[in-house]
Every structure is written in C-alpha cells, then in structure tokens.
Amino acid sequence: MSAVRSETGYNFAYLDEGTKRMIRRAILKAIAIPGYQVPFASREMPMPYGWGTGGVQVTAAILGKRDVLKVIDQGSDDTTNAVSIRAFFARTADVAVTTRTREATVIQTRHRIPEAPLHEGQVLVYQVPIPEPLRFLEPRETETRQLHALAEYGLMHVKLYEDIARHGHIATTYAYPVEVAGRYVMDPSPTPKFDNPKMDDCPALQLFGAGREKRIYAVPPHTRVRSLDFEDHPFRVQSFDKPCALCGAEGVYLDEVLLDDAGGRMFVCSDTDHCEERRADGPIGTGGAGEGAAHA
Amino acid sequence: MLAHGFADPVHDAQGVFRAVMDALARPGTIQPLAPGLAPPAPLTPELAAIALALADADAPLWLDAGLARNPAVADFLRFHTGARITGDPAEAAFALVSDPAACPDLGTFAKGTPAYPDRSATLVLAVSILSDREGWHLAGPGIRGSARLAAAPLPADILSRLARNHAGFPQGIDLILAAPGRVAALPRSTRVQEG
C-alpha cells in the first residue's frame, strides 16, 4: 500500500476512549444477543452519514495496534469509500492495511462478503444504512421494537409472500432478511442475497454498525443464519450464465460493466481481490465477450 | 498509596476488551489476558483490568461482600474508572465478584426488558480454575458443534442458575469468568449442560 501520513493530535483510531468504551459495551451485548439491535450513542464522524459512519465507529472501537485492516466497497478495495476509510485508519491508528482477504484480521465492508472463505480470528464489520428489517413495513420504532420483543415476524413473511403473488418468486435480491440463531430477524445490510449463505456458520465474527440509526448488532461465529423463505418457495441465490470475464471464476458474484454506448457490457468479479489473485495464479477469462445476465 | 492503572491506557484497554469480546463471541474458548495491574486485594488483576477497560460514569459497578469490605477497592475503581459504585445489584452494569462460590442469585441483577434485553448486567467472576478440556458441555451461538468448559469455584447449583438464565433469552445475564491470566465467558445465549 502507498505510504500515508500519520495524523498527530488524535487519539488512537480517532475516537476518544469514553466513546470506545460505550461502543465496546454495545458490541459485547450485541454478541450475547445475536441479531438484536443494540442502541448506541453514535458520534459525528469526519464523513457524512451514509458513508459508513457506523462501520467506522465499530472498527475504531475494536482495532488494535497489531490488526491488519481491509476495507471493501461493493467487493472492491479501490473505490472511493474503501480507499478513504482505509487511509483514515492508516493515518489515525497507524495500523497495517491490506487488500488480501486472507491476511486481514479486521475487514470493514459495505455490502459484500469476500469470496475467499473467512477464518477464525477474523472480524467482519458491516456498514449498515437501515438496520431495522421491518422499517419499511412498520415505520414506528416503538412498534418494531415490540415486534422483535414478541418475535412477531408475520409482517415480513407477508412481504415475501406479496413478492411471490406479484412476481411469481421472491423478488427481494439484496438486504434479504435472515433469522439469526432461531430468534431475531435481522437485516444483513444491503448485501446481495448471494452472500446470505456465507453468513451461516461463518467462522468469523460479524459485527454490524449503523451510524445514522445508532444501532450495533452482531452474529457470533458458527451461528445459524437462515434466510427467510417458504417450503414451496425455498431461498435461492442469483446465478450467472457466464463466468467472470477477467478471471473466469464461476459461482462468484459478478458486476456488470458497460463498455460502450452500443450496449456492450461484460460481467466481472465484484470481489476485486479474489479476481486479482486468480489472475495472478493463471486463469484468464473471455475478455469483454460475455453477455451473461443475472437471474434472481 | 493508590495502585496504578493501565500503563498504556489506550492499548491495554483495547487488549482487555478484545480478549473479552473473543471470549464472549466464542464461548468455551479461553483467551489470554495480561492485565499488568496490582490492585488492592481481594480485587484480582483480571477483575480490575476488565473494570478499567469497560466501566465508566455510564456503567455503574457493583461489588460483592468481599470487595466491599476493603474500602481501598472502591477507591481504586472510582479513581481509575470514574464509575459509580452502587449497592443495588439491579442498578449495576458490571458486577465484580471476588468470591464466586458465594455469588448472589442471578435474579438480583438486571436482566433487561423484552424490548431492551441489552439493559442487563454482566457478571465478572474471579474464578481460580478455568479449563476448556473438561467440565460442562456448551452449545449455542459462537460454538462450532459443542465445547467444554470447567470453572471453579462456583455455587453448587450453578447449572440450574445458568439454565434459568438461558431460558429467559433474549433477556438475561452474561458471565465473564476471569482466572489468573485467562478469561472465558458464558453469554446468556449459551446452553450449559453437565459434563
């Protein structure tokens, strides 16, 4: 990684120690009650809401000197959000940073789970815009809190059923609701539903931070995460017709890249690290020839 | 003279927190804890480290009879954490227990409400023995298949207390077991059965 200037005058990882303690206490509760949204006193961060202030606060609270940090934005290590958050912690905490999934101890993510399997000892920190899975079905926080307390998730099933009634299948493709450890229904953040199966029995600890909405929640390692579905309409992930045009990977999540004004396009790995690692190892895809559409 | 706090308040607190976080996230595992503290007895270095890392003016502490007996313990904790020391266990965010065999009933501590199960206490018990090779069988979130854990001393009826605590999920108490240099945890989500 390029050398970055260390900031002086800030506490380690930007946040003051009192704020870190408050966030740490919230994280411990979140781990003890998997899938439950713990309210926390979210702070103003030096970036706008919607840019990952929740994830940044969780990362700042857990980060130590010896951690190796990776930040991804839609699977990519080199988009604005990922680059600036990585530089933020390289400057304020002077931690080692990487793009390699395997080398990272803390991975902050906006809406993807890396393709490379995670391992014990890693922490995946999600940036979450709307933590409440029932919010668009019931706008009142007092009510959704009650629904969670009673484990009353009929609303969510009605929503999924209405998808089937209207489209013939469950048309929800991202932020697909999951049930954690058989109790709380949770928003996995707007990850593609393609990534939902990776949350189940994941060896890494998964922490979720929503800065504007002031909520932290967690999925401990090796915890059952079940995507909601129906017996006659079981949960299915997207599939792609063609492999990645750059590395030829199959069974990975692909991004559509427009190539020209004539409708030319190709599908490439959303996980840039995975794609680069495969290309370094040899396999080369078809280039721009792919015309593979995604199926929900 | 007052015993010193963390030599490096930022990184020592982070290290203690990560050990506790890993212990709670993976019940049945034992995490190393190097507190580097010499608090007044009977407060153990591990109990002191966890209190210094996590308690403050927003997180009141409750002390068991043994700790309450020596006023130097409360002075030490008040000075280094700024936390209020409460005599009412139902008010405590963290309860420090130096004599776990005489641990009061879990029902005396806050277990949260159905809407806010996080408004609950965490008990920090100074056990002397901790092993992940024998003892109870643990299952639940954070555990791959099943895990084992043995801790002592604890009340004779600890298993039925833990079973009642788990039955109240998502409400309940979380337990941190701190032995010399090591820490393990039993969150409310863990099912504990006899070994």
Tab-separated table of C-alpha atoms in Angstrom:
chain	number	residue	atom	x	y	z
A	1	MET	CA	0.000	0.000	0.000
A	2	SER	CA	1.091	3.566	-0.571
A	3	ALA	CA	2.644	5.284	2.407
A	4	VAL	CA	0.223	7.540	4.229
A	5	ARG	CA	0.900	10.395	6.584
A	6	SER	CA	0.151	9.678	10.239
A	7	GLU	CA	-2.130	12.157	11.946
A	8	THR	CA	-0.975	13.521	15.251
A	9	GLY	CA	-3.252	15.118	17.808
A	10	TYR	CA	-5.942	12.449	17.561
A	11	ASN	CA	-6.405	9.533	19.898
A	12	PHE	CA	-5.549	6.087	18.507
A	13	ALA	CA	-8.192	5.260	15.866
A	14	TYR	CA	-9.720	8.753	16.116
A	15	LEU	CA	-12.389	8.118	18.775
A	16	ASP	CA	-11.860	9.165	22.378
A	17	GLU	CA	-11.605	6.404	24.984
A	18	GLY	CA	-15.012	7.147	26.536
A	19	THR	CA	-16.717	6.686	23.177
A	20	LYS	CA	-14.811	3.486	22.534
A	21	ARG	CA	-15.878	2.082	25.915
A	22	MET	CA	-19.523	2.894	25.140
A	23	ILE	CA	-19.282	1.207	21.736
A	24	ARG	CA	-17.401	-1.764	23.213
A	25	ARG	CA	-20.126	-2.322	25.798
A	26	ALA	CA	-22.701	-2.240	22.995
A	27	ILE	CA	-20.666	-4.767	20.978
A	28	LEU	CA	-20.491	-7.170	23.943
A	29	LYS	CA	-24.282	-7.020	24.355
A	30	ALA	CA	-24.762	-7.467	20.618
A	31	ILE	CA	-22.640	-10.622	20.684
A	32	ALA	CA	-24.533	-12.017	23.683
A	33	ILE	CA	-27.898	-11.415	21.943
A	34	PRO	CA	-27.249	-12.427	18.317
A	35	GLY	CA	-29.251	-10.397	15.797
A	36	TYR	CA	-30.644	-7.945	18.354
A	37	GLN	CA	-30.067	-4.264	17.573
A	38	VAL	CA	-28.311	-2.580	20.500
A	39	PRO	CA	-28.830	1.207	20.624
A	40	PHE	CA	-25.610	3.184	20.994
A	41	ALA	CA	-24.653	6.848	21.189
A	42	SER	CA	-23.356	7.146	17.634
A	43	ARG	CA	-20.939	10.025	17.146
A	44	GLU	CA	-20.412	12.547	14.400
A	45	MET	CA	-17.585	11.230	12.278
A	46	PRO	CA	-15.438	13.169	9.818
A	47	MET	CA	-17.505	11.794	6.913
A	48	PRO	CA	-21.185	12.081	6.013
A	49	TYR	CA	-23.847	9.657	7.184
A	50	GLY	CA	-24.247	7.023	4.540
A	51	TRP	CA	-20.520	6.734	4.015
A	52	GLY	CA	-20.036	4.129	6.686
A	53	THR	CA	-20.008	6.052	9.957
A	54	GLY	CA	-21.443	3.038	11.821
A	55	GLY	CA	-18.881	0.625	10.465
A	56	VAL	CA	-16.079	3.104	11.088
A	57	GLN	CA	-17.077	3.508	14.729
A	58	VAL	CA	-17.222	-0.254	15.278
A	59	THR	CA	-13.857	-0.700	13.579
A	60	ALA	CA	-12.336	2.135	15.644
A	61	ALA	CA	-13.602	0.526	18.851
A	62	ILE	CA	-12.155	-2.932	18.163
A	63	LEU	CA	-8.954	-2.021	16.330
A	64	GLY	CA	-5.604	-2.669	17.994
A	65	LYS	CA	-2.024	-1.922	17.023
A	66	ARG	CA	-1.423	-5.397	15.636
A	67	ASP	CA	-4.558	-5.610	13.490
A	68	VAL	CA	-4.384	-5.769	9.713
A	69	LEU	CA	-7.259	-3.881	8.137
A	70	LYS	CA	-9.000	-4.456	4.832
A	71	VAL	CA	-11.831	-2.239	3.621
A	72	ILE	CA	-14.119	-3.104	0.728
A	73	ASP	CA	-16.862	-1.212	-1.010
A	74	GLN	CA	-19.134	-3.461	-3.108
A	75	GLY	CA	-16.372	-6.049	-3.072
A	76	SER	CA	-13.794	-3.580	-4.324
A	77	ASP	CA	-10.704	-2.461	-2.439
A	78	ASP	CA	-10.091	0.546	-4.664
A	79	THR	CA	-13.251	2.619	-4.798
A	80	THR	CA	-13.518	5.992	-3.048
A	81	ASN	CA	-15.240	4.786	0.111
A	82	ALA	CA	-12.842	1.891	0.632
A	83	VAL	CA	-9.721	3.917	-0.104
A	84	SER	CA	-10.684	6.802	2.173
A	85	ILE	CA	-11.710	4.625	5.127
A	86	ARG	CA	-8.544	2.566	4.791
A	87	ALA	CA	-6.452	5.747	4.672
A	88	PHE	CA	-8.397	7.127	7.650
A	89	PHE	CA	-7.314	4.228	9.857
A	90	ALA	CA	-3.828	4.048	8.419
A	91	ARG	CA	-3.467	7.688	9.486
A	92	THR	CA	-5.299	7.763	12.790
A	93	ALA	CA	-4.341	4.299	14.063
A	94	ASP	CA	-1.205	3.606	12.064
A	95	VAL	CA	-2.371	0.008	11.535
A	96	ALA	CA	-1.204	-2.239	8.731
A	97	VAL	CA	-3.622	-2.331	5.801
A	98	THR	CA	-4.083	-4.935	3.103
A	99	THR	CA	-6.340	-5.824	0.203
A	100	ARG	CA	-5.815	-9.546	0.777
A	101	THR	CA	-8.811	-11.162	2.459
A	102	ARG	CA	-6.690	-13.917	3.969
A	103	GLU	CA	-4.184	-11.537	5.592
A	104	ALA	CA	-6.734	-9.225	7.199
A	105	THR	CA	-7.778	-9.546	10.844
A	106	VAL	CA	-10.470	-6.876	10.549
A	107	ILE	CA	-12.441	-6.417	7.321
A	108	GLN	CA	-14.798	-3.477	7.055
A	109	THR	CA	-17.332	-3.973	4.309
A	110	ARG	CA	-20.014	-2.085	2.516
A	111	HIS	CA	-22.402	-4.622	1.097
A	112	ARG	CA	-20.332	-7.660	0.144
A	113	ILE	CA	-18.815	-10.646	1.881
A	114	PRO	CA	-15.454	-11.612	0.357
A	115	GLU	CA	-15.432	-14.667	-1.900
A	116	ALA	CA	-12.399	-16.187	-0.137
A	117	PRO	CA	-13.571	-18.152	2.909
A	118	LEU	CA	-13.174	-16.238	6.172
A	119	HIS	CA	-11.384	-17.871	9.076
A	120	GLU	CA	-11.438	-17.941	12.878
A	121	GLY	CA	-9.910	-14.849	14.360
A	122	GLN	CA	-11.224	-12.518	11.661
A	123	VAL	CA	-13.843	-9.859	12.309
A	124	LEU	CA	-16.121	-8.692	9.514
A	125	VAL	CA	-17.556	-5.210	10.160
A	126	TYR	CA	-20.573	-4.246	8.057
A	127	GLN	CA	-21.631	-0.697	7.267
A	128	VAL	CA	-25.403	-0.626	7.666
A	129	PRO	CA	-27.756	2.090	6.382
A	130	ILE	CA	-31.118	0.868	7.773
A	131	PRO	CA	-30.626	-1.759	10.495
A	132	GLU	CA	-34.322	-2.426	11.067
A	133	PRO	CA	-35.555	-5.155	8.699
A	134	LEU	CA	-39.177	-4.222	9.465
A	135	ARG	CA	-38.729	-0.474	8.960
A	136	PHE	CA	-40.376	-0.215	5.543
A	137	LEU	CA	-43.238	-2.357	6.780
A	138	GLU	CA	-43.731	-0.528	10.085
A	139	PRO	CA	-42.242	2.966	10.395
A	140	ARG	CA	-42.626	3.334	14.172
A	141	GLU	CA	-39.590	2.305	16.218
A	142	THR	CA	-41.790	1.703	19.277
A	143	GLU	CA	-43.772	-0.835	17.247
A	144	THR	CA	-40.850	-2.623	15.583
A	145	ARG	CA	-39.184	-2.955	18.980
A	146	GLN	CA	-42.355	-4.602	20.275
A	147	LEU	CA	-42.498	-6.904	17.255
A	148	HIS	CA	-38.911	-8.026	17.926
A	149	ALA	CA	-39.675	-8.484	21.630
A	150	LEU	CA	-42.572	-10.771	20.712
A	151	ALA	CA	-40.660	-12.437	17.847
A	152	GLU	CA	-43.652	-11.459	15.710
A	153	TYR	CA	-42.344	-11.553	12.168
A	154	GLY	CA	-45.565	-12.247	10.268
A	155	LEU	CA	-45.243	-8.884	8.517
A	156	MET	CA	-42.005	-9.942	6.916
A	157	HIS	CA	-43.481	-13.192	5.660
A	158	VAL	CA	-46.425	-11.267	4.209
A	159	LYS	CA	-43.962	-9.029	2.385
A	160	LEU	CA	-42.120	-12.013	0.927
A	161	TYR	CA	-45.474	-13.621	0.048
A	162	GLU	CA	-46.555	-10.458	-1.773
A	163	ASP	CA	-43.382	-10.732	-3.830
A	164	ILE	CA	-44.469	-14.205	-4.875
A	165	ALA	CA	-48.038	-13.076	-5.585
A	166	ARG	CA	-46.797	-10.231	-7.771
A	167	HIS	CA	-43.710	-11.681	-9.429
A	168	GLY	CA	-44.067	-15.421	-9.076
A	169	HIS	CA	-40.923	-15.615	-6.961
A	170	ILE	CA	-39.346	-13.794	-4.008
A	171	ALA	CA	-38.076	-10.683	-5.798
A	172	THR	CA	-36.004	-9.341	-2.880
A	173	THR	CA	-32.421	-9.512	-4.128
A	174	TYR	CA	-30.490	-7.540	-1.512
A	175	ALA	CA	-30.939	-6.833	2.209
A	176	TYR	CA	-32.686	-10.206	2.198
A	177	PRO	CA	-33.988	-10.799	5.742
A	178	VAL	CA	-32.389	-13.528	7.838
A	179	GLU	CA	-33.253	-15.210	11.117
A	180	VAL	CA	-30.300	-15.397	13.499
A	181	ALA	CA	-29.868	-18.321	15.906
A	182	GLY	CA	-33.571	-19.105	15.630
A	183	ARG	CA	-34.706	-15.882	17.270
A	184	TYR	CA	-34.205	-12.384	15.841
A	185	VAL	CA	-34.943	-11.419	12.265
A	186	MET	CA	-32.084	-9.251	11.085
A	187	ASP	CA	-31.200	-7.077	8.122
A	188	PRO	CA	-27.908	-8.422	6.758
A	189	SER	CA	-27.273	-4.879	5.373
A	190	PRO	CA	-27.783	-4.378	1.622
A	191	THR	CA	-25.507	-7.248	0.630
A	192	PRO	CA	-26.742	-9.172	-2.402
A	193	LYS	CA	-28.725	-12.207	-1.246
A	194	PHE	CA	-25.963	-14.146	-2.999
A	195	ASP	CA	-23.890	-13.545	0.140
A	196	ASN	CA	-26.519	-14.656	2.663
A	197	PRO	CA	-25.372	-18.311	2.748
A	198	LYS	CA	-21.858	-17.132	3.693
A	199	MET	CA	-23.230	-15.648	6.913
A	200	ASP	CA	-24.439	-19.034	8.106
A	201	ASP	CA	-21.963	-20.909	10.317
A	202	CYS	CA	-19.290	-18.345	9.367
A	203	PRO	CA	-16.035	-18.892	11.314
A	204	ALA	CA	-15.503	-15.112	11.592
A	205	LEU	CA	-17.269	-12.772	13.999
A	206	GLN	CA	-19.689	-10.481	12.151
A	207	LEU	CA	-20.401	-7.028	13.585
A	208	PHE	CA	-22.850	-4.517	12.119
A	209	GLY	CA	-22.741	-0.759	12.702
A	210	ALA	CA	-25.435	1.726	11.673
A	211	GLY	CA	-24.193	5.248	12.403
A	212	ARG	CA	-27.171	7.406	11.475
A	213	GLU	CA	-29.645	4.936	13.008
A	214	LYS	CA	-27.430	4.429	16.072
A	215	ARG	CA	-27.567	0.647	16.233
A	216	ILE	CA	-24.989	-2.123	16.611
A	217	TYR	CA	-25.743	-5.815	16.142
A	218	ALA	CA	-23.739	-8.982	15.745
A	219	VAL	CA	-23.620	-12.559	14.573
A	220	PRO	CA	-21.128	-14.646	16.588
A	221	PRO	CA	-19.014	-17.223	14.731
A	222	HIS	CA	-20.646	-20.555	13.863
A	223	THR	CA	-24.146	-19.205	14.314
A	224	ARG	CA	-27.167	-20.376	12.351
A	225	VAL	CA	-28.249	-17.660	9.917
A	226	ARG	CA	-31.311	-18.697	7.923
A	227	SER	CA	-32.677	-16.685	5.019
A	228	LEU	CA	-36.461	-16.457	5.383
A	229	ASP	CA	-38.418	-18.420	2.795
A	230	PHE	CA	-41.371	-20.747	2.268
A	231	GLU	CA	-41.474	-24.528	1.856
A	232	ASP	CA	-42.766	-24.175	-1.717
A	233	HIS	CA	-40.556	-21.174	-2.469
A	234	PRO	CA	-37.202	-22.049	-0.910
A	235	PHE	CA	-34.455	-19.420	-0.699
A	236	ARG	CA	-32.278	-19.353	-3.803
A	237	VAL	CA	-29.311	-17.174	-4.708
A	238	GLN	CA	-28.682	-15.467	-8.010
A	239	SER	CA	-26.840	-17.460	-10.650
A	240	PHE	CA	-24.887	-16.151	-13.597
A	241	ASP	CA	-24.819	-17.565	-17.123
A	242	LYS	CA	-21.155	-16.902	-17.779
A	243	PRO	CA	-18.055	-16.873	-15.588
A	244	CYS	CA	-16.127	-13.688	-14.744
A	245	ALA	CA	-14.865	-12.152	-17.985
A	246	LEU	CA	-11.490	-11.354	-16.442
A	247	CYS	CA	-10.585	-14.387	-14.333
A	248	GLY	CA	-13.120	-16.990	-15.437
A	249	ALA	CA	-14.378	-17.579	-11.891
A	250	GLU	CA	-17.721	-19.341	-11.545
A	251	GLY	CA	-20.015	-19.325	-8.559
A	252	VAL	CA	-18.973	-15.799	-7.583
A	253	TYR	CA	-20.932	-12.564	-7.584
A	254	LEU	CA	-20.460	-10.554	-10.773
A	255	ASP	CA	-20.745	-6.837	-11.503
A	256	GLU	CA	-21.976	-5.584	-14.846
A	257	VAL	CA	-19.512	-3.252	-16.564
A	258	LEU	CA	-20.710	-1.175	-19.531
A	259	LEU	CA	-18.083	-0.992	-22.247
A	260	ASP	CA	-19.513	1.380	-24.869
A	261	ASP	CA	-22.643	3.234	-25.973
A	262	ALA	CA	-23.718	0.352	-28.205
A	263	GLY	CA	-24.805	-1.859	-25.314
A	264	GLY	CA	-21.506	-3.697	-24.987
A	265	ARG	CA	-21.001	-4.988	-21.498
A	266	MET	CA	-19.143	-7.576	-19.516
A	267	PHE	CA	-19.570	-9.259	-16.174
A	268	VAL	CA	-16.605	-9.310	-13.823
A	269	CYS	CA	-15.958	-10.369	-10.230
A	270	SER	CA	-17.335	-7.891	-7.719
A	271	ASP	CA	-14.583	-9.031	-5.325
A	272	THR	CA	-11.504	-7.370	-6.847
A	273	ASP	CA	-9.038	-9.117	-4.532
A	274	HIS	CA	-10.438	-12.537	-5.435
A	275	CYS	CA	-10.271	-11.675	-9.149
A	276	GLU	CA	-6.727	-10.305	-8.986
A	277	GLU	CA	-5.493	-13.283	-7.013
A	278	ARG	CA	-6.969	-15.694	-9.559
A	279	ARG	CA	-5.498	-13.793	-12.490
A	280	ALA	CA	-2.103	-13.763	-10.807
A	281	ASP	CA	-2.420	-17.541	-10.485
A	282	GLY	CA	-3.187	-18.025	-14.178
A	283	PRO	CA	-6.839	-18.420	-15.149
A	284	ILE	CA	-7.868	-15.792	-17.681
A	285	GLY	CA	-11.445	-15.118	-18.732
A	286	THR	CA	-13.051	-14.341	-22.057
A	287	GLY	CA	-12.478	-10.583	-22.013
A	288	GLY	CA	-15.456	-8.432	-22.996
A	289	ALA	CA	-17.347	-11.098	-24.933
A	290	GLY	CA	-19.632	-12.120	-22.069
A	291	GLU	CA	-23.318	-11.315	-22.310
A	292	GLY	CA	-24.391	-13.232	-19.208
A	293	ALA	CA	-27.367	-11.827	-17.393
A	294	ALA	CA	-28.084	-12.464	-13.738
A	295	HIS	CA	-31.090	-14.470	-12.691
A	296	ALA	CA	-32.733	-13.647	-9.428
B	1	MET	CA	-0.856	4.989	48.098
B	2	LEU	CA	-3.279	4.288	45.255
B	3	ALA	CA	-2.305	1.389	42.996
B	4	HIS	CA	-1.590	2.384	39.401
B	5	GLY	CA	-3.957	1.820	36.484
B	6	PHE	CA	-3.082	0.667	32.970
B	7	ALA	CA	0.493	1.549	31.968
B	8	ASP	CA	-0.816	2.250	28.454
B	9	PRO	CA	-4.493	3.185	28.934
B	10	VAL	CA	-5.406	3.109	25.229
B	11	HIS	CA	-3.839	-0.153	24.127
B	12	ASP	CA	-4.160	-2.041	27.400
B	13	ALA	CA	-7.894	-1.299	27.467
B	14	GLN	CA	-8.185	-2.376	23.834
B	15	GLY	CA	-6.342	-5.627	24.560
B	16	VAL	CA	-8.566	-6.462	27.511
B	17	PHE	CA	-11.681	-5.620	25.516
B	18	ARG	CA	-10.631	-7.829	22.594
B	19	ALA	CA	-9.939	-10.734	24.963
B	20	VAL	CA	-13.407	-10.330	26.493
B	21	MET	CA	-15.006	-9.869	23.058
B	22	ASP	CA	-13.362	-13.034	21.737
B	23	ALA	CA	-14.340	-14.942	24.870
B	24	LEU	CA	-17.996	-13.880	24.519
B	25	ALA	CA	-18.038	-14.492	20.770
B	26	ARG	CA	-16.582	-17.984	21.250
B	27	PRO	CA	-17.958	-19.426	24.481
B	28	GLY	CA	-15.828	-22.292	25.747
B	29	THR	CA	-12.583	-20.786	24.478
B	30	ILE	CA	-10.092	-19.356	26.921
B	31	GLN	CA	-8.446	-16.101	25.938
B	32	PRO	CA	-5.156	-14.896	27.395
B	33	LEU	CA	-5.393	-11.764	29.498
B	34	ALA	CA	-2.314	-9.900	30.700
B	35	PRO	CA	-3.620	-7.160	32.942
B	36	GLY	CA	-0.356	-5.790	34.341
B	37	LEU	CA	-2.186	-4.404	37.363
B	38	ALA	CA	-1.662	-4.774	41.107
B	39	PRO	CA	-4.992	-3.707	42.597
B	40	PRO	CA	-5.851	-3.854	46.316
B	41	ALA	CA	-6.934	-7.334	47.493
B	42	PRO	CA	-9.250	-9.121	47.102
B	43	LEU	CA	-9.713	-7.429	43.729
B	44	THR	CA	-7.804	-9.622	41.271
B	45	PRO	CA	-5.729	-8.076	38.468
B	46	GLU	CA	-8.121	-9.616	35.912
B	47	LEU	CA	-11.270	-8.210	37.550
B	48	ALA	CA	-9.558	-4.841	37.826
B	49	ALA	CA	-8.487	-4.925	34.161
B	50	ILE	CA	-11.996	-5.722	32.928
B	51	ALA	CA	-13.459	-2.963	35.113
B	52	LEU	CA	-10.888	-0.422	33.925
B	53	ALA	CA	-11.448	-1.376	30.291
B	54	LEU	CA	-15.244	-1.266	30.323
B	55	ALA	CA	-16.674	0.683	33.266
B	56	ASP	CA	-17.103	4.440	33.442
B	57	ALA	CA	-19.566	7.092	34.598
B	58	ASP	CA	-22.240	5.490	32.372
B	59	ALA	CA	-21.654	1.944	33.626
B	60	PRO	CA	-22.060	1.534	37.417
B	61	LEU	CA	-20.177	-1.198	39.260
B	62	TRP	CA	-21.474	-3.489	41.964
B	63	LEU	CA	-19.021	-5.146	44.359
B	64	ASP	CA	-19.582	-8.385	46.212
B	65	ALA	CA	-19.242	-8.538	50.001
B	66	GLY	CA	-15.540	-9.413	49.907
B	67	LEU	CA	-14.670	-6.468	47.661
B	68	ALA	CA	-16.951	-4.069	49.529
B	69	ARG	CA	-15.206	-4.923	52.790
B	70	ASN	CA	-11.946	-3.275	51.729
B	71	PRO	CA	-12.600	0.426	51.005
B	72	ALA	CA	-9.336	0.600	49.037
B	73	VAL	CA	-11.022	-1.472	46.299
B	74	ALA	CA	-13.800	1.069	45.768
B	75	ASP	CA	-11.268	3.923	45.931
B	76	PHE	CA	-9.129	2.236	43.288
B	77	LEU	CA	-12.064	1.604	40.955
B	78	ARG	CA	-13.594	5.051	41.461
B	79	PHE	CA	-10.304	6.784	40.750
B	80	HIS	CA	-9.414	4.819	37.641
B	81	THR	CA	-12.840	4.360	36.041
B	82	GLY	CA	-14.973	7.251	37.298
B	83	ALA	CA	-17.744	4.689	37.676
B	84	ARG	CA	-20.344	4.957	40.378
B	85	ILE	CA	-20.172	2.082	42.866
B	86	THR	CA	-23.712	1.007	43.598
B	87	GLY	CA	-25.005	-1.030	46.481
B	88	ASP	CA	-28.048	-2.104	44.480
B	89	PRO	CA	-27.222	-5.068	42.220
B	90	ALA	CA	-30.215	-4.244	39.980
B	91	GLU	CA	-28.501	-0.963	39.006
B	92	ALA	CA	-25.148	-2.447	38.053
B	93	ALA	CA	-23.822	-2.620	34.507
B	94	PHE	CA	-20.959	-4.771	35.748
B	95	ALA	CA	-20.881	-6.804	38.945
B	96	LEU	CA	-17.463	-7.769	40.250
B	97	VAL	CA	-17.465	-10.976	42.254
B	98	SER	CA	-14.308	-11.937	44.118
B	99	ASP	CA	-15.911	-14.918	45.833
B	100	PRO	CA	-17.832	-16.674	43.039
B	101	ALA	CA	-18.870	-19.592	45.263
B	102	ALA	CA	-20.979	-17.085	47.189
B	103	CYS	CA	-22.254	-15.327	44.065
B	104	PRO	CA	-25.730	-13.919	44.685
B	105	ASP	CA	-28.645	-15.246	42.658
B	106	LEU	CA	-28.594	-14.031	39.052
B	107	GLY	CA	-32.148	-12.786	39.535
B	108	THR	CA	-30.912	-9.961	41.759
B	109	PHE	CA	-29.208	-8.330	38.749
B	110	ALA	CA	-30.838	-6.514	35.829
B	111	LYS	CA	-31.722	-8.897	33.030
B	112	GLY	CA	-33.064	-6.275	30.613
B	113	THR	CA	-36.606	-5.952	29.325
B	114	PRO	CA	-38.253	-7.811	26.425
B	115	ALA	CA	-37.867	-4.695	24.238
B	116	TYR	CA	-34.392	-3.830	25.544
B	117	PRO	CA	-32.660	-7.061	26.598
B	118	ASP	CA	-29.322	-5.205	26.420
B	119	ARG	CA	-30.167	-3.257	29.574
B	120	SER	CA	-28.734	-6.079	31.614
B	121	ALA	CA	-25.804	-6.723	33.910
B	122	THR	CA	-22.564	-8.500	33.125
B	123	LEU	CA	-21.112	-10.541	35.998
B	124	VAL	CA	-17.354	-10.765	36.222
B	125	LEU	CA	-16.349	-13.710	38.412
B	126	ALA	CA	-12.841	-14.209	39.778
B	127	VAL	CA	-12.526	-17.963	39.398
B	128	SER	CA	-9.282	-19.730	40.147
B	129	ILE	CA	-9.620	-22.701	37.775
B	130	LEU	CA	-10.556	-22.498	34.116
B	131	SER	CA	-10.225	-25.330	31.595
B	132	ASP	CA	-11.578	-25.977	28.109
B	133	ARG	CA	-10.719	-29.692	28.121
B	134	GLU	CA	-13.213	-30.924	30.700
B	135	GLY	CA	-16.350	-29.966	32.531
B	136	TRP	CA	-19.654	-28.730	31.141
B	137	HIS	CA	-20.840	-29.195	27.572
B	138	LEU	CA	-21.647	-25.902	25.902
B	139	ALA	CA	-23.708	-25.300	22.787
B	140	GLY	CA	-25.143	-22.264	21.074
B	141	PRO	CA	-24.075	-19.259	19.018
B	142	GLY	CA	-20.304	-18.886	18.775
B	143	ILE	CA	-19.696	-22.603	19.288
B	144	ARG	CA	-18.856	-24.989	16.497
B	145	GLY	CA	-20.746	-28.118	17.442
B	146	SER	CA	-20.076	-28.242	21.142
B	147	ALA	CA	-17.409	-27.017	23.507
B	148	ARG	CA	-16.310	-27.807	27.029
B	149	LEU	CA	-15.598	-25.570	29.937
B	150	ALA	CA	-14.771	-26.111	33.581
B	151	ALA	CA	-14.542	-23.305	36.098
B	152	ALA	CA	-14.209	-23.285	39.865
B	153	PRO	CA	-15.123	-22.291	42.474
B	154	LEU	CA	-18.774	-21.668	41.654
B	155	PRO	CA	-22.044	-22.144	43.570
B	156	ALA	CA	-23.177	-25.793	43.813
B	157	ASP	CA	-26.380	-25.028	41.908
B	158	ILE	CA	-24.681	-23.011	39.151
B	159	LEU	CA	-26.027	-25.257	36.373
B	160	SER	CA	-29.654	-24.721	37.316
B	161	ARG	CA	-28.982	-20.991	37.655
B	162	LEU	CA	-27.435	-20.902	34.194
B	163	ALA	CA	-30.306	-22.949	32.768
B	164	ARG	CA	-32.841	-20.473	34.175
B	165	ASN	CA	-30.772	-17.604	32.789
B	166	HIS	CA	-30.625	-19.185	29.339
B	167	ALA	CA	-34.344	-19.979	29.399
B	168	GLY	CA	-35.069	-16.267	29.690
B	169	PHE	CA	-33.248	-15.478	26.429
B	170	PRO	CA	-33.081	-12.830	24.996
B	171	GLN	CA	-33.212	-11.363	28.481
B	172	GLY	CA	-30.531	-12.490	30.891
B	173	ILE	CA	-27.121	-12.009	32.448
B	174	ASP	CA	-23.788	-12.532	30.737
B	175	LEU	CA	-20.963	-14.099	32.742
B	176	ILE	CA	-17.276	-13.391	32.342
B	177	LEU	CA	-15.028	-15.907	34.097
B	178	ALA	CA	-11.617	-14.449	34.858
B	179	ALA	CA	-8.866	-16.709	36.166
B	180	PRO	CA	-5.247	-15.584	36.606
B	181	GLY	CA	-4.056	-14.581	33.131
B	182	ARG	CA	-7.057	-16.093	31.364
B	183	VAL	CA	-10.640	-15.232	30.609
B	184	ALA	CA	-13.680	-17.163	29.322
B	185	ALA	CA	-17.320	-16.197	29.044
B	186	LEU	CA	-20.823	-17.612	29.185
B	187	PRO	CA	-23.231	-15.293	27.376
B	188	ARG	CA	-26.950	-15.799	28.010
B	189	SER	CA	-27.209	-17.455	24.578
B	190	THR	CA	-25.108	-20.460	25.654
B	191	ARG	CA	-26.760	-23.722	26.722
B	192	VAL	CA	-24.737	-25.273	29.521
B	193	GLN	CA	-25.103	-28.951	30.374
B	194	GLU	CA	-23.430	-31.180	32.891
B	195	GLY	CA	-20.149	-32.739	31.768
